[in-house]
Every structure is written in structure tokens, then in C-alpha cells.
Amino acid sequence: MRISQEQALQLVKDKENDFGKLYARQDRDADFAKRKKFTITDDKGKAIPKCFNVTLPKAANFASRANSILSSSNERVVIEGQGLNDKVTAKIENFYNDSLKIADDFAPRKIGKIFTFTAGQANLRGRVVRKVLVDISEEGFLEVRIQPWDARFATYDFDADGTAWAACPFTRSQAMIESEYGIKTNAKTGKIIDFCGRDEEHIYLDGKHIKSLPNPSGEVPVAISYTSAGLPFFDTEMEENLGESIFWQVRDLFDEANRIASVAMTLHVGSLFPPVQKPYQEVPNEQPPSPYGGTMTTVPFRVEDGPYTAFPRADLYQATRFIWSLIDSHIQQGSFSTIEFGTLNFPLSAVALEGLAEGRELVLLPGLQAISNAELQTCLLIKHQFIALGKTVEIRGKGKRASYSPKDIEGDYSISFKYFTGSRKYALAGIAEAQQIGNLVSDDYKRRELIRVENPDEEAEKLMAEKNPFIMLYRQCEGLVEREQWAEAWMARIQLMNVLKSQLMGQPVEEEKQPQSVGGGIPLFAGAPSKVGGRQPGGISAEETRKGAAVEETEEV
């Protein structure tokens, strides 16, 4: 059903009202990330005077680290389909990888890499919204434009066929409005609303319709993805509780931590400049001046009535310590452990590192799923729009040139994504596990599941080539020829010929000895050091230790 200009603007206004609680939640999360100043209040919500407010960076540190981990992930497109050989899948994977790289080139400078912006949206907004357009330039090059939308301001709705429409407001400068939309305005800035429907795209400037563009694809060119964090309830608060951010389990505890820190700071300052009392025959109507100056409190009292008795300060400190330990432990349970920030000065065992990795993955996995789903929708939109163009295009980049046609990406296949983090700490933990597990599983399993190598098949081929002297020498020759190092290539060729002659004459080829591991890595368990390759970390084997013990017993006898 076609959506008119008037209907589109009204749909946006109605949906903004429906998203009111969702926007309030996202605004509160943004305040945590931006370290908005905390103010301690009473039970009526009024600021308590003469308190020393403290704003802890716990929420901001958590958000910053989560964004850094997620945005530094390496993404791989994986194509699988029945009857597709490696050459076909590699061609399709290269097309989508190249398309996403082209989109980064067209992305606004303020955003930087689209994946980085998407990671922040998934973590802090709980949702990912982006507009995807594919076109061909006059020179015949592919143009992929991915416009990330801030989920805090985006509006959208769904029907039985998927996304019914999506819109997002933007604040644009006068120059941007004239260059992007060809409209002259006297105002320095203007509010643009981009409304995308299945049939048309409507553009509004400060609430007035200025342009409509046809949408030949027949689908809304906007990818919308939710994180899996939140509550799966179909109640009146469903929209607010779906697609939660990384703060959703500890959102209220950050304010409590700031409150405790503010109380403690007020007590500490109060111990330096404690409230004083001054006796009067009659209590004056005005506050007596403080002997310290400033706004410190002086409490007047009648001599006949006697002074007030203060609450024991030691009890306040003890209660504050207890509440702080309770709040802080629950914050760590719902976010990152303090150990994750590198607070320990001693190494952890592999099992302990695996436990930390699992806890971190449980926090980041909902956002990673939202990113993966958004990338999947993006690739499908790119596929549909590129096939509809029906032309062969070229992709030209730094050190790369390729061409693609619609036939290259047609057909039925599944698109999935794999993500890898470059954390050496957790890679070393996987290596320790792989060493301990021995020959119980294959080397391929160790690379994929324990060490989690990004390209396990490629690494297996490299290892095989390194162990085989013929393949190793042949590839050395190839590399030297490509670099036009002819003298070195000739010497490597002579060595390869000698090795082949020795093999033909029945002489054994002496293989290069691989150095044995002598330990010194991450132990599998805490406590006693684990044995690696049958040797202790000091380089002494278990058999040598037993022999030494037997000699000592003989000498004692």
C-alpha cells in the first residue's frame, strides 16, 4: 500500500509517541556513557544541599571497553550452499567483503568505520538501524552507500511482509542541505526527515515536504536489528524491554554506587570540617555563621535544652562499606569483572582465563548477534538491489581490481558471519588447553575450537608446507621470482633440485628439527605448574625428576 506525504509524516509523529519510554531508556544510558554529573537527592527527588556529589566512571569505563572489544573484532563473511564449490563461494564472499569496504569509503567522516558505529549502537542503544543503497557510477564502478541511523531517533514499523516503513531525522547545515538535496534555505541548520517506504521515499525539511523519490526495489532499504538482551514479554512495556543495551541488568546500580560514593565523600569532608554547635539563651531566627567560613553548618541550641547528639560516625562508615561491597559485586556480575581491566599483578591459569572469556562473551554476545543480523540484512539488500541493476560493475581500490556481474551472486545460499577478537591473552589460554588435551582430538579441532584461529584451513596449509621441504623450497622460489630477486631465486632453485635428486636416488631427506616446548607458558590450572610436552617449565622432564629422587634415596640408605 502506497503511503502518501501526509500519512508518512503522521506515522512518524505517532511512532515517536509510542517510542517515548524506549527513548527515555536510551537517554538514560547515554547519560551513563557521557558521565553526566550525579546529584544526590532526597526521597522527594530534590537535591540535598551541602553534599559533595561524586560521579564514578564505572558505567563509562564499562561502555568504553565493551565498544573497544566489539569494534576491534575481525568480521568474515561465510557463504555456504549445496553444490557450490570453493571458487564460487570465494567469489560471492569477495563481492560482499568488497561492498562493505566500499560503504566505508562513502561513510561520513564523523562516523568513521560503519562497523565501529554499529558496535556502539548495539551496545548502548540495543538496536541497529541503517539505510542501504546500491548504484553504479558513470564510470561503471559499484557504489554502496550505508547510512547508519541513530536508533534513538529512528522510527519504524513492521507488518506481515517485514519492514513496512522506516524514518529518521537529521540535523543538517545549510551547505549540506543545498549540496545533498538541491534546496536553498536561509536558516543555518535544518531538520531533515528521511522517510523510506516500499514504493517511495519522502524527504521533509523542518516539517515541510520537499521531495519524493521512487523506490523501484519494492522493499524498504533499511536494515533493522535488535539485540537479544531484554525481556520476551508481549505486554504493554514490550517495546521498552526489547532490544536492551549492555546496561540493562545494572542500570539502577550505577546511581546507587554514585550515591554511596557521594555519602562517603560527604562524611570524609565532614570529618575535616564537622558541623559545630553554639549555645544561645534563645535560638536565633537566622543561621549562625560558621567558624570555618563558607557554607559549613553551625547548629544553634538553647543552653537549657542542651546540645544535639550526633549519629556515631563509625557506624556510618561501616554501613557504607557493607553496602558498597554489595552493590559493587552485583555490578560486576552484570557487567565486566574488575579483573577484566587488568587489575591483577600475577598471571591467571588457562581455566581462569576461560571463565573470564565466557563471562565477557555473555555480556557482548547479544550485541554481536544484533550486528550479525544487521550485516545479514545489509548483504541481502545489496544482493537484491545489485541484481535489479542488471549490469556488470568494476571495483577498484588500493592494490585491487575486480569485476562482478549479477550472475556471480545469484542463486540460493546462506550468508553467515564469523567474528574473531585479537586478544593474545585468551589465545594463549587456548594454546595451553590444546597442549594439555594432546592427541585426544584433531589439530583441526584445536585450531577452530580451542585457539580459535581466524583462518584455520590456511594455517593448516602453511604448516604442511613448512613441514614438507619440497613445498617449502618451491614456495620460496615463487616468492623470490615475484619480487624479482633472481640471484636468490636461482640459489633456491639449485637447492630444490638437489633435494629432489637426493629423493630420487633413495637418500633420506633431512628434515629441519622443530624446537620442543619447554613450558613457561600459561598453566592450565592455578597452583602447581602444568606439564607441557612431558616436561616441567624448568626444562626437566618428569622421568629425570624420578631418577633424581631415586638416587637421593639410595644415598640416604
Coordinates of C-alpha atoms in Angstrom, one line a residue, residues 190-393:
G190 CA 17.5 22.5 9.3
K191 CA 15.8 19.3 10.4
I192 CA 15.6 16.7 7.7
I193 CA 13.3 13.7 8.0
D194 CA 14.1 10.8 5.6
F195 CA 11.0 8.5 5.3
C196 CA 11.6 5.2 3.4
G197 CA 8.6 3.2 2.2
R198 CA 8.2 0.3 -0.1
D199 CA 7.2 2.4 -3.1
E200 CA 8.5 5.9 -2.4
E201 CA 11.0 7.9 -0.3
H202 CA 9.8 11.2 1.1
I203 CA 12.1 14.0 2.3
Y204 CA 10.9 16.7 4.7
L205 CA 12.7 19.9 5.8
D206 CA 11.5 21.4 9.1
G207 CA 8.2 19.6 8.8
K208 CA 7.5 20.6 5.1
H209 CA 7.6 18.1 2.2
I210 CA 10.4 19.0 -0.3
K211 CA 11.0 15.9 -2.4
S212 CA 9.7 12.4 -3.2
L213 CA 11.8 9.7 -4.9
P214 CA 10.6 6.4 -6.4
N215 CA 11.7 3.1 -4.8
P216 CA 11.9 0.5 -7.6
S217 CA 13.1 -2.3 -5.4
G218 CA 9.7 -2.8 -3.7
E219 CA 11.3 -3.2 -0.3
V220 CA 12.2 -0.8 2.4
P221 CA 16.0 -0.3 2.0
V222 CA 16.6 -0.2 5.8
A223 CA 18.1 -2.9 7.9
I224 CA 16.7 -3.1 11.5
S225 CA 18.1 -5.4 14.1
Y226 CA 17.5 -5.9 17.9
T227 CA 19.9 -7.3 20.5
S228 CA 18.7 -10.4 22.2
A229 CA 19.0 -8.8 25.7
G230 CA 15.8 -7.9 27.4
L231 CA 12.5 -9.5 28.3
P232 CA 10.5 -11.6 25.9
F233 CA 7.1 -10.4 27.2
F234 CA 4.2 -9.3 25.0
D235 CA 2.9 -6.8 27.4
T236 CA 2.3 -3.0 27.3
E237 CA 6.0 -2.4 28.0
M238 CA 7.3 -4.7 25.3
E239 CA 8.9 -2.1 23.1
E240 CA 10.8 -0.6 26.1
N241 CA 12.1 -4.0 27.3
L242 CA 13.1 -5.4 23.9
G243 CA 16.5 -4.8 22.4
E244 CA 18.2 -3.8 25.6
S245 CA 21.6 -2.3 26.0
I246 CA 24.6 -3.7 27.9
F247 CA 23.4 -1.7 30.9
W248 CA 20.1 -3.4 31.3
Q249 CA 21.0 -5.6 34.3
V250 CA 22.9 -3.0 36.2
R251 CA 21.3 0.3 35.1
D252 CA 19.9 1.2 38.5
L253 CA 23.1 0.1 40.4
F254 CA 25.3 2.8 38.9
D255 CA 23.2 5.5 40.5
E256 CA 23.4 3.6 43.8
A257 CA 27.2 3.4 43.5
N258 CA 27.4 7.1 42.9
R259 CA 25.1 7.7 45.9
I260 CA 27.4 5.6 48.2
A261 CA 30.5 7.4 46.9
S262 CA 28.8 10.8 47.5
V263 CA 27.8 9.8 51.0
A264 CA 31.3 8.7 51.8
M265 CA 32.8 11.8 50.3
T266 CA 30.4 14.0 52.4
L267 CA 31.4 12.1 55.5
H268 CA 35.1 12.5 54.8
V269 CA 34.9 16.2 54.1
G270 CA 32.6 16.5 57.2
S271 CA 35.4 14.9 59.3
L272 CA 37.7 17.7 58.3
F273 CA 35.1 20.5 58.8
P274 CA 32.5 18.9 61.1
P275 CA 29.2 20.7 61.9
V276 CA 29.5 22.7 65.1
Q277 CA 27.1 23.8 67.8
K278 CA 26.8 27.2 69.5
P279 CA 24.8 27.7 72.7
Y280 CA 22.3 30.6 72.9
Q281 CA 19.9 31.8 75.6
E282 CA 17.3 31.9 72.8
V283 CA 17.7 30.2 69.4
P284 CA 18.1 33.0 66.7
N285 CA 16.0 33.1 63.6
E286 CA 19.0 33.2 61.3
Q287 CA 21.7 30.6 60.7
P288 CA 24.8 31.5 62.8
P289 CA 28.0 32.0 60.9
S290 CA 30.4 29.0 60.7
P291 CA 33.8 29.5 62.3
Y292 CA 35.3 27.8 59.2
G293 CA 33.7 30.3 56.9
G294 CA 31.8 29.3 53.7
T295 CA 28.6 27.4 53.9
M296 CA 29.5 25.0 56.7
T297 CA 26.7 24.3 59.2
T298 CA 26.5 25.8 62.7
V299 CA 23.7 24.4 64.8
P300 CA 22.3 26.8 67.5
F301 CA 20.7 25.4 70.6
R302 CA 19.3 26.7 73.9
V303 CA 21.6 26.3 76.9
E304 CA 18.7 25.0 78.9
D305 CA 17.8 22.3 76.3
G306 CA 21.4 21.0 75.9
P307 CA 23.2 20.2 72.6
Y308 CA 22.1 17.7 70.0
T309 CA 23.8 14.3 69.9
A310 CA 25.3 13.3 66.5
F311 CA 24.9 9.8 65.0
P312 CA 28.0 7.7 65.5
R313 CA 30.3 8.3 62.5
A314 CA 31.9 4.9 62.8
D315 CA 28.6 3.2 62.3
L316 CA 28.0 5.2 59.1
Y317 CA 31.4 4.2 57.7
Q318 CA 30.8 0.5 58.5
A319 CA 27.3 0.6 56.9
T320 CA 28.8 2.4 53.8
R321 CA 31.5 -0.3 53.4
F322 CA 28.9 -3.1 53.6
I323 CA 26.5 -1.5 51.1
W324 CA 29.4 -0.7 48.7
S325 CA 30.7 -4.3 48.6
L326 CA 27.1 -5.5 47.9
I327 CA 26.5 -3.0 45.1
D328 CA 29.9 -3.4 43.5
S329 CA 29.7 -7.2 43.5
H330 CA 26.3 -7.1 41.7
I331 CA 27.6 -4.6 39.2
Q332 CA 30.5 -6.9 38.3
Q333 CA 28.0 -9.8 37.9
G334 CA 26.1 -7.9 35.3
S335 CA 29.0 -6.3 33.5
F336 CA 32.7 -6.9 33.4
S337 CA 34.7 -8.2 36.3
T338 CA 37.3 -5.9 37.7
I339 CA 39.9 -8.5 36.7
E340 CA 38.9 -7.8 33.0
F341 CA 40.5 -4.3 33.4
G342 CA 43.9 -5.8 34.2
T343 CA 44.0 -5.1 38.0
L344 CA 45.9 -8.3 38.9
N345 CA 49.7 -8.3 39.1
F346 CA 50.0 -12.1 38.7
P347 CA 49.2 -14.4 35.7
L348 CA 45.9 -16.4 35.7
S349 CA 45.6 -20.0 34.7
A350 CA 44.1 -21.1 31.4
V351 CA 40.9 -22.3 33.2
A352 CA 40.5 -18.9 34.9
L353 CA 41.0 -17.1 31.6
E354 CA 38.4 -19.3 30.0
G355 CA 36.0 -18.3 32.8
L356 CA 36.6 -14.6 32.2
A357 CA 36.2 -15.1 28.5
E358 CA 32.8 -16.8 29.0
G359 CA 31.6 -14.0 31.3
R360 CA 32.7 -11.4 28.7
E361 CA 31.0 -13.3 25.9
L362 CA 27.7 -13.5 27.8
V363 CA 27.8 -9.7 28.0
L364 CA 28.8 -9.0 24.4
L365 CA 27.0 -11.8 22.7
P366 CA 23.6 -10.0 22.4
G367 CA 25.2 -7.0 20.7
L368 CA 27.2 -9.3 18.4
Q369 CA 24.1 -11.1 17.4
A370 CA 22.4 -7.7 16.5
I371 CA 25.5 -6.7 14.4
S372 CA 25.4 -10.1 12.6
N373 CA 21.7 -9.8 11.9
A374 CA 22.2 -6.2 10.6
E375 CA 25.0 -7.3 8.4
L376 CA 22.9 -10.2 7.0
Q377 CA 20.0 -7.8 6.2
T378 CA 22.5 -5.4 4.6
C379 CA 24.0 -8.1 2.4
L380 CA 20.6 -9.2 1.3
L381 CA 19.6 -5.6 0.4
I382 CA 22.9 -5.2 -1.5
K383 CA 22.2 -8.5 -3.4
H384 CA 18.6 -7.6 -4.4
Q385 CA 19.5 -4.1 -5.5
F386 CA 22.6 -5.2 -7.4
I387 CA 20.7 -7.9 -9.3
A388 CA 18.0 -5.4 -10.1
L389 CA 20.5 -3.1 -11.7
G390 CA 21.4 -5.9 -14.1
K391 CA 24.9 -4.7 -15.0
T392 CA 28.5 -5.8 -14.7
V393 CA 30.5 -3.5 -12.5

